[in-house]
Tab-separated table of C-alpha atoms and ligand atoms in Angstrom:
chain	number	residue	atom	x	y	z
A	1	UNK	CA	82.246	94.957	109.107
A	2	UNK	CA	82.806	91.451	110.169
A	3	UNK	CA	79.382	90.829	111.646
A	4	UNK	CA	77.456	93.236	108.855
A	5	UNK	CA	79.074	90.629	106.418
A	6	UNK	CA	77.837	87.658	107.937
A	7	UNK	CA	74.154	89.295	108.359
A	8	UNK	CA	74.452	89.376	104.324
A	9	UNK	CA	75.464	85.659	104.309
A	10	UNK	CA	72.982	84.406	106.877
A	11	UNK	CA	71.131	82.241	104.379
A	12	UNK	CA	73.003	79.449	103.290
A	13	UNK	CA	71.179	79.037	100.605
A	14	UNK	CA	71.938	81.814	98.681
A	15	UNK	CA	74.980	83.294	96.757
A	16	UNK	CA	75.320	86.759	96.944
A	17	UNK	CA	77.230	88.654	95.263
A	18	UNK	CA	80.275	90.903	95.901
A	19	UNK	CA	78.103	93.774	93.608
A	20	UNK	CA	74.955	93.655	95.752
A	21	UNK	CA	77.727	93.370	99.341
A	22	UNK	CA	79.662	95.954	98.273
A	23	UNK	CA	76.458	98.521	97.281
A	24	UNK	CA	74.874	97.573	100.552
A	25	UNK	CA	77.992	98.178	103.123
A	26	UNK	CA	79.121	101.248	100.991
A	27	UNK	CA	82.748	99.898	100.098
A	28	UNK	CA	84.645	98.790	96.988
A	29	UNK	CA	84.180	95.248	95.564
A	30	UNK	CA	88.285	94.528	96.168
A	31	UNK	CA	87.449	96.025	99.911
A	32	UNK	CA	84.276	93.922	100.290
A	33	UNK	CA	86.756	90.803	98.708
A	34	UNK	CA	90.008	91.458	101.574
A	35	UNK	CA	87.085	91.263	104.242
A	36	UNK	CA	86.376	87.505	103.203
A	37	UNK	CA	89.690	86.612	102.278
A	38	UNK	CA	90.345	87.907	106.151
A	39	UNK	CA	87.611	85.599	107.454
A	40	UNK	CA	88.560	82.672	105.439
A	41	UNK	CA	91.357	82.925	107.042
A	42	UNK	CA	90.083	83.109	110.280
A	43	UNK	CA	88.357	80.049	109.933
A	44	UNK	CA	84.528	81.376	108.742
A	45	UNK	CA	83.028	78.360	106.555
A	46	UNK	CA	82.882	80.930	103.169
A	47	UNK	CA	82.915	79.655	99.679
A	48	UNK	CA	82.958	81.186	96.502
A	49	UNK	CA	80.682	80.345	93.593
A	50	UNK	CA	79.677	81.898	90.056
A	51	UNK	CA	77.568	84.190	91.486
A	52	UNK	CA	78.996	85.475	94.558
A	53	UNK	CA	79.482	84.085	98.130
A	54	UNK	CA	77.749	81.773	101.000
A	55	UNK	CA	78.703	80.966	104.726
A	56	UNK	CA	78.619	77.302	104.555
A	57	UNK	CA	75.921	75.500	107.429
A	58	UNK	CA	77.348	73.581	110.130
A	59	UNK	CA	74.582	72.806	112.287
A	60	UNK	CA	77.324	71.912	114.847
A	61	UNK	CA	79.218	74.624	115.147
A	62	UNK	CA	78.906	76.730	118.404
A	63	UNK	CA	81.156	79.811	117.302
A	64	UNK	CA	79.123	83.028	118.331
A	65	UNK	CA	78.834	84.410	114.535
A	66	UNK	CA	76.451	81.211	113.881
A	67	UNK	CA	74.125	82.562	116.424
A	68	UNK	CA	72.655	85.394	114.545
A	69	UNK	CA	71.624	88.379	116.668
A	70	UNK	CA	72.791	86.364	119.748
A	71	UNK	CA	76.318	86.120	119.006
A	72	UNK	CA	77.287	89.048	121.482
A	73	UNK	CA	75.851	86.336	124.121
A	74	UNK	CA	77.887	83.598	122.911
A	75	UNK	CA	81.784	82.802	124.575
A	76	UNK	CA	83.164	80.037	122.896
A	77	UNK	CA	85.900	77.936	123.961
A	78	UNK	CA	87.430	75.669	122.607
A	79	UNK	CA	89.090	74.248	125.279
A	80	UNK	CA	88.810	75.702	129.092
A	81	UNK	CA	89.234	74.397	132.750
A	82	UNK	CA	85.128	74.642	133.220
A	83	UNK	CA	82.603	77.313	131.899
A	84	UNK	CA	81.608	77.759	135.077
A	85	UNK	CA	84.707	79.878	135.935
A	86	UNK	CA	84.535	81.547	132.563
A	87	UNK	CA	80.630	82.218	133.313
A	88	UNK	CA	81.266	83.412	136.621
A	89	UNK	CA	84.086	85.779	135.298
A	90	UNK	CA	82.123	87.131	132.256
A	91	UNK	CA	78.934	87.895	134.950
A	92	UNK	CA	81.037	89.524	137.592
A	93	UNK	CA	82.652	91.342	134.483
A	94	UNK	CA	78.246	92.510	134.155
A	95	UNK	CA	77.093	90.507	130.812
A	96	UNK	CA	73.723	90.930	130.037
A	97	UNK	CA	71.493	88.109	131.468
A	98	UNK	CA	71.744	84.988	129.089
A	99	UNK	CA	75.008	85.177	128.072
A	100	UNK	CA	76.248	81.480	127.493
A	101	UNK	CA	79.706	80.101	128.324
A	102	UNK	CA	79.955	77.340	126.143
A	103	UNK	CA	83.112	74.991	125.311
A	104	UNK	CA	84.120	71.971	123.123
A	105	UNK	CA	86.821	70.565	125.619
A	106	UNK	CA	86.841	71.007	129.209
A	107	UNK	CA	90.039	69.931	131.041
A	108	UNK	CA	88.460	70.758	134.536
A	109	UNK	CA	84.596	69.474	133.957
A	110	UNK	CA	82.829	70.061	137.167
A	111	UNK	CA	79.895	68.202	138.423
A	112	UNK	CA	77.889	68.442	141.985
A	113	UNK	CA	79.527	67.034	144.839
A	114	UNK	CA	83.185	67.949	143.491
A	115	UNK	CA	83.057	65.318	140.895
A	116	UNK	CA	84.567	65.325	138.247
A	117	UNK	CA	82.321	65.836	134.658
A	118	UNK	CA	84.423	63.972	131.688
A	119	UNK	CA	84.079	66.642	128.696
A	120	UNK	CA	85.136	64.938	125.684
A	121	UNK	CA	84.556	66.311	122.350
A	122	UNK	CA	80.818	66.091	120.969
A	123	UNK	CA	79.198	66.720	124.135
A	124	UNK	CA	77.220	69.940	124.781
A	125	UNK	CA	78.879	71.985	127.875
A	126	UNK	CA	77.705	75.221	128.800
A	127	UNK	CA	76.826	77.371	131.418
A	128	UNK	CA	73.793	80.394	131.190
A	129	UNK	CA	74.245	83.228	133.292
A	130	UNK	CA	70.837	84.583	134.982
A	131	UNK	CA	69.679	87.251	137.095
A	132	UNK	CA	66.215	87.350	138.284
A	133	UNK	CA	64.975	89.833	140.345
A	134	UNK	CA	64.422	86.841	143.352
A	135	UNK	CA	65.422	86.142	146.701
A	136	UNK	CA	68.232	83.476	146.631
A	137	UNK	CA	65.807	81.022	148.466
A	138	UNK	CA	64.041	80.851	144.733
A	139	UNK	CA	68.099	79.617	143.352
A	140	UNK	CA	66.939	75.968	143.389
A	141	UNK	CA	63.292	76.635	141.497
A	142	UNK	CA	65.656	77.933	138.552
A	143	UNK	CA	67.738	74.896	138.596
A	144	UNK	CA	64.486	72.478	138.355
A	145	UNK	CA	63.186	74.847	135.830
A	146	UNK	CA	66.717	74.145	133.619
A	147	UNK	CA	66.145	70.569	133.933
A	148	UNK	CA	62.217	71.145	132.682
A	149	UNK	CA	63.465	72.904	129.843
A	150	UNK	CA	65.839	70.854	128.616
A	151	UNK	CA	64.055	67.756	129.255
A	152	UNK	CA	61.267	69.036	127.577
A	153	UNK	CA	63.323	70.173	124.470
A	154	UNK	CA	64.922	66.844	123.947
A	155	UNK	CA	61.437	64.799	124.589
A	156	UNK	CA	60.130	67.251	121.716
A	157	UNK	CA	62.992	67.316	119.255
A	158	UNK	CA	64.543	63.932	119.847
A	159	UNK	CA	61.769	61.616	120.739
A	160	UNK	CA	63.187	60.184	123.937
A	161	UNK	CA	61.641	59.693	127.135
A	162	UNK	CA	63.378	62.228	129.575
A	163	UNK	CA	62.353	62.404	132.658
A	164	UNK	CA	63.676	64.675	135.959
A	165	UNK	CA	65.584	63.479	138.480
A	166	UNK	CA	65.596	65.062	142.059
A	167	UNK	CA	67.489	68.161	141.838
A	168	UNK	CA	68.075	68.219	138.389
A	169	UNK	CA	69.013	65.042	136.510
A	170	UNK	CA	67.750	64.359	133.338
A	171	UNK	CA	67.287	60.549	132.955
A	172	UNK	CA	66.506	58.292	129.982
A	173	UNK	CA	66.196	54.909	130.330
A	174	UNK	CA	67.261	55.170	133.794
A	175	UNK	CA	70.615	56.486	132.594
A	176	UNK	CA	71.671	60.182	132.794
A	177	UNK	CA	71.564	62.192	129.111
A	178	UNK	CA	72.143	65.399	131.134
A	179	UNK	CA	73.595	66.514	134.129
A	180	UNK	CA	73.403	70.142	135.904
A	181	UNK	CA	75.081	72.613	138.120
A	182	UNK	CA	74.894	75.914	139.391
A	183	UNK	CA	76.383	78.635	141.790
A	184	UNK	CA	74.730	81.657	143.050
A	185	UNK	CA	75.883	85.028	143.763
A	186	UNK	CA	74.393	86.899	146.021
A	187	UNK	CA	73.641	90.508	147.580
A	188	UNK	CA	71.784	91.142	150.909
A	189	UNK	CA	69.645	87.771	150.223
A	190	UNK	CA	68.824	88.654	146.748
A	191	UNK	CA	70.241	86.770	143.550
A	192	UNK	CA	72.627	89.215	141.813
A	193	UNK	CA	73.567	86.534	139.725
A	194	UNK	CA	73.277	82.771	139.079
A	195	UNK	CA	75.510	80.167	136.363
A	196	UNK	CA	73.435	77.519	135.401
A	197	UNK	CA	76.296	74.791	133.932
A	198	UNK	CA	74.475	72.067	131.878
A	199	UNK	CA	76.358	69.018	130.489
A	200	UNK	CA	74.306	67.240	127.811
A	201	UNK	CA	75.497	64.125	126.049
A	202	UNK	CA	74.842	64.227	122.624
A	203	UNK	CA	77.639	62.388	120.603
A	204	UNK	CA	80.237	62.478	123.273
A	205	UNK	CA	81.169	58.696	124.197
A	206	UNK	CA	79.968	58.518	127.389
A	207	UNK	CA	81.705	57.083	130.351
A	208	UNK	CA	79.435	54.102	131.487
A	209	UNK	CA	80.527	54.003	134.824
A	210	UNK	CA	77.677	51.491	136.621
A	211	UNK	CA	76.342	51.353	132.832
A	212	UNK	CA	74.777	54.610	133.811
A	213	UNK	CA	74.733	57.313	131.076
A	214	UNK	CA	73.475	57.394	127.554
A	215	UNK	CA	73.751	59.922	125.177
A	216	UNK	CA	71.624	61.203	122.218
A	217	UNK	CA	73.631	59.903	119.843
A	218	UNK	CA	72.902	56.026	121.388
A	219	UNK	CA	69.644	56.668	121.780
A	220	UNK	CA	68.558	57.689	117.928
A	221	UNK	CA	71.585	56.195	116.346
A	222	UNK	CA	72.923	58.602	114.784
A	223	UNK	CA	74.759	61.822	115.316
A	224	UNK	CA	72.646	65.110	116.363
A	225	UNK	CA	73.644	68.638	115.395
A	226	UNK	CA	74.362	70.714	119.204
A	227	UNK	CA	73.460	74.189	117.739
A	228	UNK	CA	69.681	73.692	117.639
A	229	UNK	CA	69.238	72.327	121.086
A	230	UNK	CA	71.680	75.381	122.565
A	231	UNK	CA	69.691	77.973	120.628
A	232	UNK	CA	66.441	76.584	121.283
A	233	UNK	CA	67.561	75.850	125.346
A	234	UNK	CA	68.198	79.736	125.369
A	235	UNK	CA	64.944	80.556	124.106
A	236	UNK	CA	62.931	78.307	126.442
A	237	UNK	CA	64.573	79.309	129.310
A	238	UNK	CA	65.079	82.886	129.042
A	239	UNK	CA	61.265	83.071	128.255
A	240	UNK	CA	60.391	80.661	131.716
A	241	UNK	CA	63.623	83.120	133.520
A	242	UNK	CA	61.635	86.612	132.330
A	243	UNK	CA	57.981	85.099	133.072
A	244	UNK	CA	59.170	83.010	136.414
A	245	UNK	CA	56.189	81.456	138.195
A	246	UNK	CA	57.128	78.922	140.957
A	247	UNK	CA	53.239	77.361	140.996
A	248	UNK	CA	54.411	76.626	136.554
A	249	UNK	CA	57.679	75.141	137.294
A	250	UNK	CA	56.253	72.707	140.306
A	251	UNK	CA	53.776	71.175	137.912
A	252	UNK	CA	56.069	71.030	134.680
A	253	UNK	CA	58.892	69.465	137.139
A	254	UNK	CA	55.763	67.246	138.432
A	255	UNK	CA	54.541	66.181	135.165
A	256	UNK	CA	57.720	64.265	133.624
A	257	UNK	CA	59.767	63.198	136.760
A	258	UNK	CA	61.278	60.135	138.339
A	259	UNK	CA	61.046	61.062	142.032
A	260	UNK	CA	58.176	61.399	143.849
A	261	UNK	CA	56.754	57.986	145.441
A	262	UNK	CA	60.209	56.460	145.781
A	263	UNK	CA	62.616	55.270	148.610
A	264	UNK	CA	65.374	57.433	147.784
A	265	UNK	CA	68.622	58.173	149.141
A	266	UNK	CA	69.899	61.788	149.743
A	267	UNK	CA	73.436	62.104	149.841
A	268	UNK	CA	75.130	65.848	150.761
A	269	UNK	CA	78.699	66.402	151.589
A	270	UNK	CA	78.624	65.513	155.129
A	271	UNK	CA	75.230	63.554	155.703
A	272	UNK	CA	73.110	60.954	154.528
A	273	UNK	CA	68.997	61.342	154.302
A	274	UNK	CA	66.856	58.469	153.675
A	275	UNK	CA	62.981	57.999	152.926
A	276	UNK	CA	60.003	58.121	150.718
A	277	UNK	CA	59.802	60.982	148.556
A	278	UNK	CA	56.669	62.831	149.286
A	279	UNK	CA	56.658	66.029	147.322
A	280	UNK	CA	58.633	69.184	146.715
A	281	UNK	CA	58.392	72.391	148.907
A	282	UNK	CA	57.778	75.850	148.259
A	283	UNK	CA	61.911	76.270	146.956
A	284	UNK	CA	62.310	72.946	145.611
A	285	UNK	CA	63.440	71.027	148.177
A	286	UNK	CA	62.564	67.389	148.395
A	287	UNK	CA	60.353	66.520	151.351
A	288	UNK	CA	60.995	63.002	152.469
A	289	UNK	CA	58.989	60.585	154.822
A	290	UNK	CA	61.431	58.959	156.921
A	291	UNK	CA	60.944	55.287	158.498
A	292	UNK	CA	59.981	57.210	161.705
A	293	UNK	CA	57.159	58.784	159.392
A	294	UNK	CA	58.641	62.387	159.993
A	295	UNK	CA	59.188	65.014	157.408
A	296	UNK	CA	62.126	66.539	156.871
A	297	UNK	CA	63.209	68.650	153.792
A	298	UNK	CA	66.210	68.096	152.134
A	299	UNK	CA	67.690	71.033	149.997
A	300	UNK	CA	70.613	69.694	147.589
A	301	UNK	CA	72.382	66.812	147.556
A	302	UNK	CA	72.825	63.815	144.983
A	303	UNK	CA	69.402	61.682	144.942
A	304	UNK	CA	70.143	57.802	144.644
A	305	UNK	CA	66.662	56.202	143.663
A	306	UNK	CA	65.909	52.813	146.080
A	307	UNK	CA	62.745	51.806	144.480
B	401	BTN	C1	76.277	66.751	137.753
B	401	BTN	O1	75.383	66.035	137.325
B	401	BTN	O2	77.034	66.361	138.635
B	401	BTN	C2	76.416	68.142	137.195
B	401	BTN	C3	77.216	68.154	135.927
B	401	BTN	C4	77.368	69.545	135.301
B	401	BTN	C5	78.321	69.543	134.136
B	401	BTN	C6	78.332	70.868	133.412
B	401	BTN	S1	79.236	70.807	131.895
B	401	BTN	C7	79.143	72.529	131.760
B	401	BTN	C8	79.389	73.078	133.139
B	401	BTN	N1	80.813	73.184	133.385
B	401	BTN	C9	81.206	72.368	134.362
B	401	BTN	O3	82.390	72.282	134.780
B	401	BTN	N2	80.189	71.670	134.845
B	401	BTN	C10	78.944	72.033	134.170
């Protein structure tokens, strides 16, 4: 009753009344009344006027019932370790593909390399669960493709000039706006499913350690509303997940990032690669000319930028 409620309320524009609610769901007036006293009270944004009732907008707010006919996909937390555990959980549990892990606080933030990811409140943290029909060789193609689409959202919506990082960076300014993670899971060298964790700074303070991170919030001047960019980050990449073509995401990766032609740096957990960054292989690797002017291919790692 809950969610047929909110479907009545989902312009916040308009009043409507306990009459019309109560003709449409086929219960009394004082029944269609307890239901909103009962989500008041759970915290649903519903006021009263002359004329009847409205959800109030929050263009922040990341509970599932704002998402419309997406809320089933939405897990909201306001405070967890990481979403990538509750992501992981939720897909070995089966959720559908797309199903978003998403959380206000995170007391464990993870980033690559074991780092830690500081999660204070106003950033965006989430992780997307995936499962393309792909060998697990492809994993790293859907990571790049994350970093596409989110770059490309925020260069669209927000004006600023994002560019990619090698794996999956997304840089303004030189300083990091976004920063992403993932974890496969795998059968018989096939992807059964993959957690795509995505920490985007949008009016968190950020932690300027080396002066090296920005946020969106710094970079317009003025706080930006997270619900937009999540919905709209779903839509983007579940449509480049269901129509995946490696030969799209090389070029879009190509097109806005910070890479290729520099002396960069590849640090994994054991090793150290060094050279000029040539191009990207079939997977996404990063193939580097070392100072002996061999190839090699490097396949994660953190990428520190020499020139
Ligand atoms: C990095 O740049 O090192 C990757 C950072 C990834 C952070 C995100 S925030 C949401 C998700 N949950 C985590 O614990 N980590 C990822």
């Amino acid at each position: 009753m809950k969610d047929h409620i909110l479907a009545l309320l989902s312009d916040p524009q308009t009043y409507v009344s306990g009459e019309a609610m109560s003709r449409v769901l086929g219960i009394s007036r004082v029944a269609v009344w307890k239901h909103i006293q009962a989500m008041i009270a759970d915290g649903i944004p519903i006021s009263a006027g002359p004329t009847g009732y409205r959800l109030d907008d929050d263009p922040d707010d990341l509970r599932p019932f704002r998402f419309r006919e997406k809320a089933s996909l939405i897990h909201h937390f306001p405070l967890t370790g990481s979403t990538m555990d509750e992501a992981a959980q939720l897909a070995r549990d089966g959720c559908p593909a797309f199903t978003v892990a998403v959380a206000e606080h995170q007391s464990g933030g993870r980033g690559r390399l074991s780092r830690v990811w500081e999660s204070a409140a106003g950033g965006l943290y989430f992780t997307i669960v995936i499962r393309p029909e792909a060998p697990t060789s492809y994993g790293g193609l859907f990571n790049l493709a994350a970093a596409v689409e989110m770059a490309q959202l925020v260069r669209e919506r927000h004006g600023v000039d994002a560019l990619v990082k090698w794996p999956n960076d997304i840089l303004v300014q030189g300083k990091k706006l976004c920063g992403i993670l993932s974890r496969v899971e795998a059968e018989a060298e096939q992807i059964r499913h993959l957690c795509i964790g995505i920490g985007l700074n949008v009016n968190n303070p950020v932690t300027t350690v080396n002066g090296s991170a920005v946020s969106l919030k710094q970079l317009g001047g003025k706080a930006v509303a997270r619900r937009p960019i999540l919905i709209e980050f779903i839509n983007r990449f579940s449509a480049c997940v269901d129509g995946f073509d490696p030969a799209t995401v090389h070029r879009r990766w190509k097109s806005i990032n910070h890479t290729l032609g520099r002396r960069v740096r590849v640090a994994t957990v054991g090793d150290e690669y060094q050279g000029v960054a040539e191009d990207l292989d079939e997977y996404g690797g990063l193939i580097l000319r070392g100072d002996d002017q061999r190839l090699m291919t490097v396949t994660h790692g953190d990428c520190f930028h020499e020139s």
